[in-house]
Amino acid sequence: MGATFTAVETAESRAELAALADEIWHEYWPALIGAEQTDYMVEQFQSLAAIERALRDDAYEYWFLHDDSDGRLVGYTGGHPEPATNRYFISKIYLRAAERGHGFASQTVRFYENLCRERGLSALYLTVNKGNELAIRAYLGKGFVTIDSVETDIGEGYIMDDFIMEKQVG
């Protein structure tokens, strides 16, 4: 099973991305962080307004992931280069529930490794919720190492309790 990455570039595709983000977040995150925090985080970080703000203000790039075999939409990813640290920050790798465990996350990491090589960046990094054991194990298996632990106040009394994980790209 292969993945195709399609850049999110139009107003229509940005709206489609926001709808997909809302769907995926609400099927996965309430069990880990609760429904109220999920709603808050979708509005703050995954809504159409948040996506457009990230594109405009923070040099974010987003891609849809499609299954090569039939073209179905399986998820999305996004992040941005950090010239000051010569790294790429992977902000989002989110897959629909039925698509998890089929290699799409691994293909997404390879996509970013290739992007880093093309752009002359030395590493990838991301944050992962400390309670998201499945993702932590997956990233460790893909060569990431934990480099820090952070608690970030995101407003309204919510805290993101994350590990920062990094992978060198050679």
XYZ file of N, CA, C and O in Angstrom:
680
model
N 0.847 -1.172 0.000
C 0.000 0.000 0.000
C 0.891 1.233 0.000
O 1.743 1.384 0.849
N 0.678 2.104 -0.955
C 1.469 3.315 -1.043
C 0.627 4.544 -0.783
O -0.599 4.493 -0.813
N 1.306 5.644 -0.531
C 0.618 6.909 -0.269
C 1.042 7.956 -1.282
O 2.195 7.995 -1.700
N 0.102 8.782 -1.644
C 0.355 9.951 -2.470
C 0.111 11.169 -1.592
O -0.873 11.219 -0.847
N 0.995 12.154 -1.671
C 0.889 13.378 -0.893
C 0.497 14.514 -1.826
O 1.198 14.792 -2.795
N -0.626 15.149 -1.532
C -1.150 16.227 -2.360
C -1.162 17.512 -1.547
O -1.803 17.567 -0.478
N -0.472 18.529 -2.037
C -0.392 19.793 -1.312
C -1.767 20.441 -1.189
O -2.572 20.413 -2.124
N -2.012 21.031 -0.018
C -3.234 21.791 0.236
C -2.930 23.228 -0.181
O -2.147 23.907 0.486
N -3.539 23.657 -1.293
C -3.156 24.953 -1.856
C -4.321 25.888 -2.160
O -4.112 27.077 -2.340
N -5.533 25.376 -2.232
C -6.676 26.207 -2.620
C -7.601 26.442 -1.434
O -7.551 25.720 -0.430
N -8.463 27.419 -1.563
C -9.453 27.680 -0.516
C -10.331 26.447 -0.301
O -10.641 26.086 0.843
N -10.706 25.790 -1.378
C -11.536 24.586 -1.272
C -10.796 23.468 -0.524
O -11.375 22.804 0.331
N -9.521 23.278 -0.846
C -8.771 22.208 -0.176
C -8.503 22.547 1.284
O -8.458 21.654 2.133
N -8.358 23.823 1.609
C -8.186 24.206 3.016
C -9.465 23.914 3.810
O -9.395 23.433 4.941
N -10.618 24.169 3.227
C -11.892 23.863 3.888
C -12.047 22.349 4.051
O -12.506 21.872 5.100
N -11.646 21.576 3.038
C -11.697 20.120 3.122
C -10.764 19.613 4.224
O -11.103 18.704 4.979
N -9.595 20.232 4.341
C -8.640 19.871 5.388
C -9.230 20.119 6.777
O -9.126 19.266 7.667
N -9.855 21.267 6.976
C -10.449 21.577 8.279
C -11.539 20.567 8.638
O -11.620 20.122 9.789
N -12.352 20.176 7.666
C -13.406 19.184 7.924
C -12.799 17.827 8.273
O -13.272 17.140 9.183
N -11.754 17.433 7.554
C -11.077 16.162 7.834
C -10.434 16.189 9.223
O -10.523 15.219 9.979
N -9.804 17.299 9.571
C -9.180 17.433 10.888
C -10.232 17.287 11.993
O -10.021 16.571 12.970
N -11.360 17.930 11.825
C -12.435 17.833 12.805
C -12.891 16.379 12.961
O -13.047 15.883 14.083
N -13.054 15.692 11.853
C -13.474 14.277 11.876
C -12.462 13.411 12.624
O -12.811 12.666 13.536
N -11.199 13.508 12.233
C -10.165 12.652 12.825
C -9.962 12.975 14.299
O -9.871 12.066 15.128
N -9.906 14.234 14.643
C -9.686 14.603 16.038
C -10.805 14.093 16.922
O -10.553 13.609 18.024
N -12.032 14.188 16.453
C -13.161 13.761 17.287
C -13.317 12.246 17.361
O -13.989 11.743 18.255
N -12.675 11.503 16.479
C -12.734 10.046 16.602
C -11.597 9.499 17.462
O -11.663 8.366 17.902
N -10.560 10.295 17.703
C -9.376 9.792 18.401
C -9.145 10.424 19.768
O -8.926 9.727 20.760
N -9.161 11.749 19.827
C -8.651 12.448 21.001
C -9.557 12.494 22.224
O -9.043 12.552 23.355
N -10.885 12.487 22.111
C -11.689 12.560 23.345
C -11.337 11.487 24.380
O -11.363 11.773 25.585
N -10.975 10.301 23.946
C -10.624 9.237 24.893
C -9.332 9.557 25.647
O -9.142 9.106 26.784
N -8.450 10.342 25.042
C -7.168 10.673 25.684
C -7.220 11.977 26.485
O -6.615 12.062 27.559
N -7.885 12.985 25.929
C -7.830 14.310 26.558
C -9.206 14.863 26.921
O -9.294 15.961 27.467
N -10.273 14.136 26.602
C -11.624 14.591 26.907
C -12.241 15.369 25.754
O -11.543 15.941 24.916
N -13.554 15.391 25.735
C -14.290 16.043 24.645
C -14.102 17.558 24.647
O -13.937 18.169 23.578
N -14.112 18.187 25.830
C -14.000 19.646 25.887
C -12.649 20.131 25.379
O -12.571 21.079 24.595
N -11.571 19.465 25.808
C -10.246 19.881 25.335
C -10.098 19.575 23.847
O -9.482 20.346 23.121
N -10.673 18.482 23.388
C -10.629 18.169 21.951
C -11.298 19.289 21.163
O -10.723 19.795 20.184
N -12.500 19.681 21.566
C -13.203 20.766 20.871
C -12.367 22.046 20.860
O -12.246 22.720 19.834
N -11.784 22.372 22.011
C -10.976 23.581 22.127
C -9.765 23.524 21.193
O -9.465 24.482 20.470
N -9.077 22.377 21.203
C -7.868 22.256 20.384
C -8.186 22.247 18.890
O -7.424 22.801 18.089
N -9.300 21.640 18.503
C -9.698 21.690 17.089
C -9.913 23.143 16.687
O -9.407 23.592 15.654
N -10.640 23.886 17.500
C -10.910 25.287 17.170
C -9.615 26.103 17.104
O -9.413 26.908 16.194
N -8.707 25.894 18.060
C -7.481 26.684 18.142
C -6.425 26.300 17.102
O -5.677 27.163 16.640
N -6.347 24.996 16.745
C -5.208 24.524 15.948
C -5.572 23.786 14.662
O -4.698 23.531 13.840
N -6.836 23.375 14.494
C -7.192 22.547 13.339
C -8.350 23.131 12.518
O -8.722 22.564 11.495
N -8.935 24.215 12.963
C -10.062 24.825 12.257
C -9.565 25.522 10.985
O -8.362 25.746 10.806
N -10.500 25.892 10.134
C -10.130 26.615 8.916
C -9.375 27.897 9.248
O -8.347 28.194 8.635
N -9.841 28.638 10.242
C -9.145 29.879 10.634
C -7.730 29.583 11.122
O -6.785 30.306 10.775
N -7.561 28.512 11.899
C -6.232 28.155 12.405
C -5.310 27.713 11.275
O -4.126 28.071 11.253
N -5.839 26.955 10.339
C -5.045 26.495 9.188
C -4.599 27.689 8.361
O -3.426 27.801 7.995
N -5.522 28.589 8.075
C -5.166 29.766 7.264
C -4.168 30.650 7.985
O -3.239 31.185 7.374
N -4.305 30.771 9.288
C -3.347 31.570 10.090
C -1.954 30.927 10.043
O -0.940 31.614 9.878
N -1.892 29.602 10.195
C -0.597 28.906 10.168
C 0.071 29.035 8.806
O 1.287 29.227 8.721
N -0.708 28.935 7.740
C -0.160 29.108 6.393
C 0.395 30.523 6.214
O 1.502 30.709 5.711
N -0.373 31.495 6.640
C -0.026 32.911 6.446
C 1.119 33.357 7.352
O 2.054 34.006 6.901
N 1.040 32.989 8.642
C 1.957 33.575 9.620
C 3.174 32.717 9.963
O 4.177 33.239 10.430
N 3.076 31.404 9.765
C 4.113 30.513 10.267
C 4.734 29.611 9.205
O 5.409 28.630 9.547
N 4.502 29.914 7.935
C 5.096 29.159 6.819
C 4.747 27.673 6.849
O 5.531 26.834 6.431
N 3.546 27.358 7.351
C 3.110 25.963 7.358
C 2.856 25.465 5.955
O 2.509 26.242 5.053
N 3.021 24.162 5.820
C 2.688 23.437 4.597
C 1.810 22.266 5.023
O 2.080 21.641 6.047
N 0.780 21.973 4.239
C -0.112 20.852 4.534
C -0.249 19.971 3.309
O -0.229 20.462 2.173
N -0.442 18.676 3.562
C -0.670 17.709 2.495
C -1.779 16.742 2.902
O -1.852 16.348 4.072
N -2.590 16.355 1.931
C -3.504 15.233 2.110
C -2.739 13.964 1.787
O -1.867 13.963 0.904
N -3.075 12.874 2.464
C -2.532 11.553 2.143
C -3.652 10.752 1.494
O -4.745 10.642 2.053
N -3.353 10.223 0.321
C -4.292 9.369 -0.403
C -3.667 7.993 -0.582
O -2.460 7.880 -0.793
N -4.494 6.962 -0.527
C -4.042 5.601 -0.802
C -3.833 5.469 -2.306
O -4.737 5.779 -3.088
N -2.637 5.019 -2.702
C -2.329 4.851 -4.129
C -3.256 3.869 -4.824
O -3.540 4.016 -6.000
N -3.729 2.855 -4.103
C -4.475 1.782 -4.757
C -5.846 2.229 -5.245
O -6.309 1.757 -6.281
N -6.487 3.142 -4.523
C -7.832 3.546 -4.940
C -8.090 5.046 -4.819
O -9.187 5.510 -5.095
N -7.082 5.804 -4.390
C -7.220 7.250 -4.313
C -7.960 7.777 -3.099
O -8.129 8.988 -2.955
N -8.408 6.888 -2.206
C -9.198 7.373 -1.070
C -8.335 8.237 -0.140
O -7.142 8.014 0.008
N -8.984 9.195 0.469
C -8.333 10.096 1.409
C -8.164 9.373 2.740
O -9.141 8.922 3.334
N -6.915 9.225 3.203
C -6.657 8.483 4.435
C -6.247 9.371 5.605
O -6.329 8.955 6.753
N -5.798 10.605 5.329
C -5.377 11.478 6.413
C -4.726 12.747 5.901
O -4.846 13.090 4.722
N -4.024 13.411 6.799
C -3.342 14.649 6.440
C -2.106 14.821 7.303
O -1.946 14.179 8.337
N -1.247 15.704 6.843
C -0.021 16.009 7.569
C 0.342 17.467 7.324
O -0.108 18.072 6.345
N 1.154 18.014 8.201
C 1.578 19.391 8.022
C 2.699 19.749 8.972
O 2.922 19.079 9.984
N 3.386 20.794 8.613
C 4.479 21.285 9.433
C 5.136 22.469 8.767
O 4.582 23.046 7.823
N 6.320 22.788 9.244
C 7.040 23.917 8.640
C 8.537 23.802 8.888
O 8.975 23.247 9.903
N 9.322 24.359 7.949
C 10.777 24.378 8.155
C 11.138 25.398 9.229
O 10.432 26.394 9.413
N 12.225 25.101 9.929
C 12.766 26.017 10.935
C 14.204 26.345 10.549
O 15.130 25.651 10.978
N 14.386 27.360 9.726
C 15.744 27.694 9.273
C 16.727 27.946 10.422
O 17.897 27.577 10.328
N 16.265 28.524 11.521
C 17.169 28.860 12.637
C 17.790 27.624 13.265
O 18.916 27.684 13.765
N 17.070 26.491 13.238
C 17.604 25.262 13.836
C 17.985 24.231 12.776
O 18.461 23.150 13.119
N 17.749 24.555 11.507
C 18.018 23.660 10.375
C 17.242 22.340 10.503
O 17.733 21.275 10.156
N 16.004 22.461 11.037
C 15.151 21.286 11.199
C 13.783 21.557 10.574
O 13.446 22.704 10.268
N 13.008 20.480 10.439
C 11.624 20.590 9.996
C 10.742 20.132 11.145
O 10.931 19.043 11.680
N 9.783 20.972 11.527
C 8.849 20.642 12.591
C 7.620 19.967 11.982
O 6.908 20.585 11.180
N 7.407 18.718 12.338
C 6.206 18.007 11.909
C 5.141 18.276 12.959
O 5.219 17.778 14.078
N 4.174 19.075 12.592
C 3.130 19.448 13.530
C 1.985 18.449 13.547
O 1.346 18.256 14.577
N 1.746 17.820 12.396
C 0.554 16.989 12.277
C 0.795 15.765 11.408
O 1.274 15.896 10.282
N 0.481 14.607 11.932
C 0.323 13.381 11.147
C -0.938 12.735 11.700
O -0.921 12.169 12.790
N -2.024 12.865 10.987
C -3.297 12.348 11.462
C -3.948 11.485 10.391
O -4.084 11.911 9.239
N -4.347 10.285 10.807
C -4.968 9.316 9.907
C -6.364 8.959 10.404
O -6.590 8.891 11.621
N -7.256 8.701 9.465
C -8.572 8.188 9.837
C -8.388 6.859 10.563
O -7.449 6.115 10.301
N -9.309 6.553 11.461
C -9.199 5.358 12.301
C -8.976 4.091 11.478
O -8.113 3.269 11.804
N -9.715 3.924 10.403
C -9.621 2.704 9.594
C -8.294 2.596 8.851
O -7.940 1.520 8.355
N -7.534 3.677 8.792
C -6.291 3.702 8.011
C -5.048 3.523 8.872
O -3.939 3.412 8.347
N -5.216 3.499 10.180
C -4.065 3.342 11.066
C -3.571 1.904 11.016
O -4.352 0.971 10.881
N -2.256 1.734 11.108
C -1.676 0.398 11.106
C -1.424 -0.170 9.725
O -1.104 -1.348 9.587
N -1.527 0.665 8.689
C -1.320 0.201 7.311
C -0.071 0.805 6.663
O 0.086 0.712 5.448
N 0.786 1.420 7.452
C 2.047 1.935 6.927
C 2.019 3.384 6.477
O 3.048 3.906 6.045
N 0.890 4.062 6.592
C 0.822 5.448 6.119
C 1.665 6.394 6.968
O 2.273 7.325 6.442
N 1.739 6.172 8.267
C 2.579 7.027 9.118
C 4.054 6.850 8.761
O 4.805 7.824 8.686
N 4.468 5.608 8.515
C 5.858 5.359 8.108
C 6.172 6.060 6.791
O 7.244 6.655 6.637
N 5.242 5.993 5.856
C 5.449 6.660 4.575
C 5.508 8.174 4.741
O 6.246 8.861 4.030
N 4.744 8.683 5.700
C 4.770 10.122 5.957
C 6.115 10.542 6.528
O 6.673 11.571 6.133
N 6.668 9.771 7.440
C 7.999 10.084 7.974
C 9.025 10.058 6.844
O 9.873 10.957 6.748
N 8.964 9.061 5.964
C 9.890 9.023 4.811
C 9.708 10.244 3.907
O 10.683 10.805 3.393
N 8.460 10.663 3.716
C 8.168 11.873 2.939
C 8.920 13.065 3.532
O 9.571 13.829 2.809
N 8.840 13.217 4.853
C 9.534 14.338 5.507
C 11.052 14.170 5.481
O 11.780 15.160 5.350
N 11.544 12.953 5.600
C 12.994 12.741 5.487
C 13.479 13.203 4.118
O 14.504 13.896 4.018
N 12.754 12.830 3.076
C 13.128 13.251 1.717
C 13.023 14.763 1.563
O 13.889 15.383 0.939
N 11.983 15.353 2.126
C 11.815 16.804 2.072
C 13.006 17.489 2.734
O 13.554 18.467 2.203
N 13.427 16.984 3.888
C 14.590 17.556 4.585
C 15.851 17.443 3.735
O 16.628 18.399 3.646
N 16.057 16.284 3.135
C 17.245 16.111 2.287
C 17.220 17.097 1.125
O 18.240 17.730 0.818
N 16.057 17.232 0.471
C 15.926 18.152 -0.665
C 16.216 19.589 -0.253
O 16.767 20.369 -1.027
N 15.854 19.939 0.964
C 15.985 21.319 1.433
C 17.247 21.555 2.261
O 17.461 22.657 2.758
N 18.052 20.525 2.435
C 19.293 20.673 3.180
C 19.099 20.818 4.683
O 19.961 21.378 5.368
N 17.998 20.293 5.206
C 17.744 20.346 6.649
C 18.313 19.101 7.310
O 18.312 18.020 6.725
N 18.773 19.224 8.548
C 19.504 18.130 9.197
C 18.641 17.195 10.032
O 19.078 16.101 10.375
N 17.410 17.617 10.388
C 16.608 16.786 11.291
C 15.124 17.111 11.160
O 14.734 18.174 10.673
N 14.329 16.166 11.648
C 12.892 16.328 11.825
C 12.641 16.364 13.314
O 13.363 15.723 14.076
N 11.606 17.063 13.732
C 11.195 16.909 15.123
C 9.703 17.124 15.235
O 9.064 17.664 14.337
N 9.165 16.652 16.354
C 7.725 16.725 16.595
C 7.465 16.680 18.078
O 8.353 16.382 18.866
N 6.234 16.998 18.440
C 5.795 16.819 19.816
C 4.752 15.713 19.817
O 3.994 15.563 18.857
N 4.732 14.943 20.893
C 3.760 13.855 21.012
C 3.247 13.826 22.447
O 4.029 13.935 23.395
N 1.933 13.729 22.589
C 1.302 13.661 23.902
C 1.877 12.487 24.689
O 1.969 11.375 24.173
N 2.253 12.730 25.943
C 2.876 11.685 26.761
C 1.963 10.485 26.971
O 2.445 9.383 27.231
N 0.672 10.667 26.834
C -0.268 9.565 26.987
C -0.540 8.796 25.704
O -1.234 7.779 25.715
N 0.022 9.258 24.600
C -0.209 8.626 23.301
C 0.862 7.553 23.072
O 1.757 7.695 22.238
N 0.747 6.465 23.827
C 1.779 5.423 23.822
C 1.955 4.775 22.459
O 3.083 4.430 22.073
N 0.886 4.611 21.717
C 0.972 4.021 20.379
C 1.859 4.867 19.470
O 2.754 4.347 18.802
N 1.640 6.174 19.470
C 2.443 7.060 18.637
C 3.898 7.102 19.113
O 4.825 7.087 18.293
N 4.103 7.144 20.420
C 5.475 7.183 20.954
C 6.246 5.944 20.496
O 7.373 6.058 20.002
N 5.637 4.772 20.643
C 6.301 3.535 20.192
C 6.579 3.574 18.685
O 7.647 3.157 18.235
N 5.628 4.087 17.940
C 5.813 4.158 16.483
C 6.984 5.075 16.135
O 7.825 4.722 15.296
N 7.054 6.245 16.769
C 8.154 7.169 16.459
C 9.500 6.601 16.887
O 10.494 6.734 16.169
N 9.554 5.960 18.044
C 10.805 5.319 18.460
C 11.223 4.267 17.440
O 12.404 4.172 17.083
N 10.276 3.511 16.930
C 10.557 2.490 15.927
C 11.025 3.056 14.606
O 11.656 2.352 13.807
N 10.733 4.325 14.356
C 11.141 4.984 13.111
C 12.428 5.781 13.292
O 12.834 6.541 12.416
N 13.081 5.621 14.448
C 14.373 6.253 14.651
C 14.359 7.578 15.383
O 15.397 8.224 15.517
N 13.207 8.017 15.869
C 13.160 9.237 16.665
C 13.676 8.945 18.067
O 13.552 7.823 18.561
N 14.233 9.954 18.702
C 14.645 9.862 20.092
C 13.984 11.010 20.860
O 13.740 12.083 20.304
N 13.708 10.768 22.121
C 13.118 11.807 22.959
C 14.226 12.748 23.397
O 15.221 12.311 23.972
N 14.051 14.041 23.111
C 15.086 15.016 23.455
C 14.650 15.980 24.551
O 15.476 16.692 25.105
N 13.336 16.004 24.857
C 12.871 16.915 25.898
C 11.447 16.541 26.304
O 10.792 15.734 25.637
N 11.012 17.137 27.377
C 9.661 16.970 27.897
C 9.153 18.369 28.191
O 9.852 19.156 28.844
N 7.948 18.703 27.702
C 7.440 20.064 27.868
C 5.972 20.052 28.276
O 5.218 19.159 27.894
N 5.601 21.044 29.046
C 4.211 21.314 29.364
C 3.912 22.705 28.830
O 4.563 23.669 29.216
N 2.937 22.783 27.915
C 2.623 24.044 27.254
C 1.198 24.462 27.597
O 0.254 23.715 27.349
N 1.067 25.648 28.143
C -0.247 26.208 28.442
C -0.845 26.704 27.131
O -0.296 27.600 26.485
N -1.975 26.121 26.733
C -2.598 26.508 25.464
C -3.863 27.344 25.683
O -4.630 27.581 24.749
N -4.067 27.788 26.923
C -5.213 28.640 27.218
C -6.396 27.872 27.774
O -6.447 26.644 27.709
N -7.341 28.616 28.353
C -8.573 28.059 28.910
C -8.313 26.978 29.966
O -9.137 26.094 30.171
N -7.122 27.024 30.595
C -6.784 26.054 31.629
C -6.257 24.734 31.093
O -6.016 23.805 31.869
N -6.050 24.612 29.777
C -5.567 23.371 29.178
C -4.052 23.395 29.026
O -3.463 24.415 28.682
N -3.473 22.245 29.289
C -2.017 22.070 29.185
C -1.746 20.936 28.207
O -2.386 19.882 28.269
N -0.796 21.143 27.310
C -0.307 20.051 26.469
C 0.931 19.504 27.165
O 1.894 20.240 27.391
N 0.887 18.231 27.521
C 1.974 17.556 28.231
C 2.636 16.615 27.230
O 2.131 15.527 26.959
N 3.745 17.055 26.661
C 4.328 16.375 25.495
C 5.802 16.013 25.674
O 6.511 16.647 26.454
N 6.201 15.039 24.908
C 7.617 14.785 24.645
C 7.964 15.466 23.336
O 7.133 15.549 22.422
N 9.185 15.960 23.241
C 9.732 16.410 21.964
C 10.631 15.285 21.471
O 11.514 14.835 22.191
N 10.372 14.834 20.248
C 11.146 13.739 19.664
C 11.794 14.246 18.379
O 11.209 15.038 17.647
N 13.000 13.768 18.114
C 13.774 14.235 16.975
C 14.391 13.052 16.234
O 14.732 12.036 16.837
N 14.549 13.230 14.950
C 15.238 12.241 14.125
C 16.214 12.973 13.209
O 15.823 13.871 12.469
N 17.475 12.578 13.282
C 18.477 13.138 12.382
C 18.263 12.587 10.979
O 17.893 11.424 10.818
N 18.489 13.416 9.997
C 18.334 13.000 8.602
C 19.710 13.058 7.948
O 20.304 14.126 7.866
N 20.192 11.901 7.516
C 21.536 11.854 6.919
C 21.502 11.742 5.431
O 20.490 11.589 4.807
